[in-house]
Amino acid sequence: MIEIRELRDHTGVTRIQELQALVWGRSELDIVPQGLTVAFMYQGGLVAGAFDGDLMIGFVMGIPTADPEKQHSHMLGVIPEYRGTDVAVRLKRFQRDWCLSRGIERVVWSFDPMRSVNANFNLRKLGAVVREYHPNLYGQMSGVNAGVDSDRVIAEWNLLAPQVYERIYAPPVTPGIQHLNCINSGLENHLDLQEDTLVYRLPEDFGALVREDLEGARAWRAAGREALMHYLKQGYFLSDFVRQGGNFYVLKREG
């Protein structure tokens, strides 16, 4: 039986370091050190693990921000053998309950906008939205991110929003998008669209491109940066993600 529980001391932190290497293939330089993880715990942060018996199979780490009502979710990882299960969602539910019990109403985190698995999880499954794009946020990285700029968008998770509760407990039917104008044709962007709702198509598997066609991955990174930054600056936000004949962000105009 899988259980989610908070870690309250250094016990288990070594396993979190092991999980970082398993999930992201990170070099030691990119792994959050044990001492820093323990410091997060004692300064009002959340460090929780998902356990199958005695084995930790996933974790979530959230740290305080300058805004006492907002937490930065620094990492969430699940080992490969448990991907495709509900472990990641259960970790986020735990984080939501933990935060709300302490008066924290918003959680934010960064993710790679080209990776459809992350986009689907963050927007469709959790009900987060995106308004910020940061080019090469972390500089050059190791592991699964090696070779391409570390562009990231910021997921905004309003814990009291009805949409968030609905997505994590009673997911709605996927909306149809066939009639919506698409921002891109592959790597070619259309930057003159004005409709209130648009879609942007992601590559089929950006991770495979990074592994097998690095120049192709870099081209997609540049095209995605151009299109998404342009429309976010024009007052749109990423409101949803749909897998329907491809991988698509849904963009809506604010207001």
XYZ file of C-alpha atoms in Angstrom:
255
model
C 0.000 0.000 0.000
C 1.427 3.392 -1.008
C 1.611 6.049 1.702
C 2.545 9.740 1.482
C 4.182 11.206 4.563
C 6.236 14.213 5.568
C 9.909 13.791 6.432
C 10.768 15.558 9.658
C 14.533 14.963 10.032
C 17.552 13.850 8.023
C 16.264 10.253 7.801
C 15.259 9.593 4.202
C 17.090 12.572 2.730
C 19.826 10.352 1.311
C 17.139 8.476 -0.613
C 15.888 11.774 -2.044
C 19.361 12.399 -3.418
C 19.330 8.922 -4.984
C 15.917 9.615 -6.527
C 17.161 12.836 -8.124
C 19.807 10.823 -9.972
C 17.297 8.111 -10.943
C 14.626 10.516 -12.205
C 16.741 13.127 -13.995
C 20.127 11.450 -14.502
C 21.756 14.413 -12.789
C 25.418 14.819 -12.042
C 26.367 15.351 -8.410
C 26.728 19.091 -9.060
C 22.998 19.393 -9.868
C 21.682 17.343 -6.935
C 20.281 19.297 -3.963
C 22.633 18.502 -1.059
C 21.418 16.728 2.067
C 22.230 19.672 4.335
C 20.216 22.092 2.215
C 17.242 19.714 2.097
C 17.281 19.446 5.897
C 17.504 23.245 6.115
C 14.328 23.490 3.997
C 12.511 21.317 6.569
C 13.540 23.457 9.511
C 12.781 26.786 7.824
C 9.135 26.100 7.048
C 9.482 24.029 3.909
C 7.843 20.757 2.913
C 9.799 17.578 2.223
C 7.533 14.573 1.771
C 7.996 11.089 0.370
C 5.809 8.489 -1.279
C 6.470 5.030 0.138
C 5.614 1.558 -1.084
C 6.222 -0.315 2.140
C 9.634 0.826 3.317
C 10.801 1.910 -0.136
C 10.614 5.613 -1.032
C 9.392 5.773 -4.639
C 8.830 9.513 -5.013
C 9.125 12.832 -3.239
C 8.018 16.452 -3.308
C 9.994 19.404 -1.963
C 8.531 22.883 -1.411
C 10.266 25.910 0.065
C 9.017 29.213 1.548
C 9.013 32.443 -0.448
C 8.985 36.126 0.465
C 5.172 35.889 0.288
C 3.914 33.887 3.305
C 0.890 32.767 1.279
C 3.015 31.328 -1.552
C 5.293 28.286 -1.692
C 7.852 27.432 -4.371
C 7.622 23.750 -5.266
C 11.254 23.046 -6.042
C 11.061 19.381 -7.049
C 8.691 16.478 -7.557
C 10.012 13.144 -8.753
C 8.753 9.569 -9.087
C 11.023 6.651 -9.973
C 10.527 5.195 -13.481
C 8.860 1.993 -12.256
C 5.925 3.975 -10.811
C 5.348 6.442 -13.637
C 1.884 6.163 -15.126
C 0.405 5.554 -11.671
C -1.311 8.131 -9.452
C 1.738 8.615 -7.200
C 2.649 12.062 -8.580
C -0.917 13.361 -8.224
C -1.114 11.997 -4.693
C 2.099 13.833 -3.805
C 0.570 17.073 -5.115
C -2.652 16.468 -3.184
C -0.560 16.033 -0.055
C 1.287 19.254 -0.839
C -1.998 21.112 -1.365
C -3.433 19.916 1.967
C -0.157 20.658 3.778
C -0.039 24.185 2.390
C -3.685 25.041 3.032
C -3.372 23.880 6.648
C -0.640 26.525 7.058
C -2.400 29.395 5.295
C -0.485 28.952 2.024
C -2.896 29.413 -0.895
C -0.583 29.423 -3.932
C 2.203 27.167 -5.121
C 4.490 27.934 -8.055
C 7.156 25.927 -9.853
C 9.112 25.871 -13.086
C 8.940 23.293 -15.863
C 10.241 22.805 -19.383
C 7.500 24.057 -21.747
C 8.556 21.671 -24.552
C 8.032 18.485 -22.547
C 4.468 17.316 -23.101
C 4.450 14.891 -20.154
C 5.128 17.779 -17.750
C 2.686 20.085 -19.510
C -0.075 17.469 -19.372
C 0.545 16.822 -15.676
C 0.799 20.458 -14.602
C -2.012 22.009 -16.642
C -4.465 19.212 -17.414
C -4.121 17.009 -14.322
C -3.436 19.691 -11.699
C -5.229 22.737 -13.134
C -2.209 25.063 -12.978
C -1.832 27.944 -15.457
C 1.207 29.700 -16.960
C 1.867 33.429 -17.434
C 5.687 33.623 -17.291
C 8.420 32.378 -19.646
C 12.099 32.503 -18.634
C 14.768 31.735 -21.276
C 17.673 29.549 -20.089
C 16.604 29.994 -16.473
C 19.139 27.620 -14.904
C 21.922 27.867 -17.461
C 23.380 24.657 -18.885
C 22.243 21.527 -17.070
C 23.228 17.857 -16.928
C 21.347 14.590 -17.373
C 18.148 14.609 -19.426
C 18.495 18.387 -19.943
C 22.051 18.376 -21.291
C 22.679 20.159 -24.593
C 19.704 22.540 -24.762
C 18.981 25.845 -23.046
C 17.069 25.429 -19.794
C 14.030 27.504 -20.807
C 11.281 27.277 -18.194
C 7.745 28.500 -17.677
C 6.227 29.122 -14.246
C 3.218 27.059 -13.220
C 0.795 28.953 -10.968
C -1.304 26.669 -8.777
C -4.131 28.479 -6.992
C -5.002 25.942 -4.308
C -8.493 27.370 -3.688
C -9.521 27.529 -7.347
C -12.471 25.235 -8.174
C -10.584 24.137 -11.281
C -7.713 22.791 -9.170
C -9.974 20.765 -6.878
C -11.863 19.407 -9.881
C -8.744 18.370 -11.764
C -7.123 16.463 -8.892
C -10.264 14.715 -7.665
C -12.778 14.555 -10.560
C -11.018 15.239 -13.891
C -13.327 16.746 -16.553
C -13.723 15.548 -20.113
C -10.991 16.802 -22.437
C -12.273 19.796 -24.461
C -12.380 19.748 -28.254
C -9.834 21.963 -29.994
C -10.303 21.149 -33.691
C -11.859 24.533 -34.494
C -9.138 26.612 -32.818
C -6.391 28.450 -34.716
C -2.941 26.953 -34.252
C 0.010 29.277 -33.606
C 2.548 27.090 -35.397
C 3.010 24.795 -38.352
C 5.850 22.695 -37.007
C 8.746 25.111 -36.454
C 7.067 27.988 -38.334
C 5.191 30.394 -36.069
C 2.213 32.628 -36.856
C 2.563 35.694 -34.670
C -0.371 37.747 -35.951
C -3.326 35.777 -34.551
C -5.914 37.691 -32.541
C -8.556 35.151 -31.462
C -9.406 34.877 -27.761
C -8.411 31.190 -27.695
C -5.452 29.672 -29.566
C -3.453 26.446 -29.502
C 0.272 25.753 -29.784
C 1.472 22.323 -30.903
C 4.454 20.732 -29.145
C 6.809 18.173 -30.696
C 5.751 14.571 -30.251
C 8.608 13.779 -27.839
C 11.052 16.555 -26.969
C 13.051 14.249 -24.704
C 13.696 11.888 -27.617
C 14.833 14.846 -29.729
C 17.333 15.868 -27.044
C 18.719 12.312 -26.991
C 18.680 11.582 -30.723
C 18.574 14.894 -32.657
C 20.114 17.672 -30.595
C 19.983 20.242 -33.402
C 16.300 19.462 -33.922
C 15.698 19.908 -30.194
C 17.476 23.263 -30.254
C 15.356 24.381 -33.214
C 12.163 23.466 -31.351
C 13.439 25.289 -28.271
C 14.047 28.473 -30.274
C 10.673 28.281 -32.045
C 8.790 27.594 -28.818
C 10.554 30.462 -27.078
C 9.595 32.864 -29.864
C 5.934 31.850 -30.008
C 5.146 31.423 -26.331
C 6.971 34.551 -25.191
C 5.243 36.564 -27.916
C 1.717 35.508 -26.968
C 2.293 35.697 -23.212
C 3.440 39.290 -23.722
C 0.278 39.940 -25.767
C -1.904 39.117 -22.757
C -2.492 35.385 -23.239
C -1.846 32.651 -20.678
C -1.506 28.876 -20.973
C -4.810 27.668 -19.580
C -4.832 23.959 -20.433
C -3.127 21.118 -22.265
C -4.836 18.695 -24.633
C -3.675 15.470 -26.272
C -5.893 15.233 -29.332
C -4.158 14.246 -32.545
C -0.983 15.724 -31.043
C 0.179 17.658 -27.998
C -1.363 21.136 -27.677
C -1.252 24.020 -25.236
C -4.500 25.974 -25.033
C -3.877 29.734 -24.745
C -6.561 32.157 -23.601
C -6.559 35.912 -23.574
C -6.654 37.415 -20.081
C -9.958 38.985 -19.136
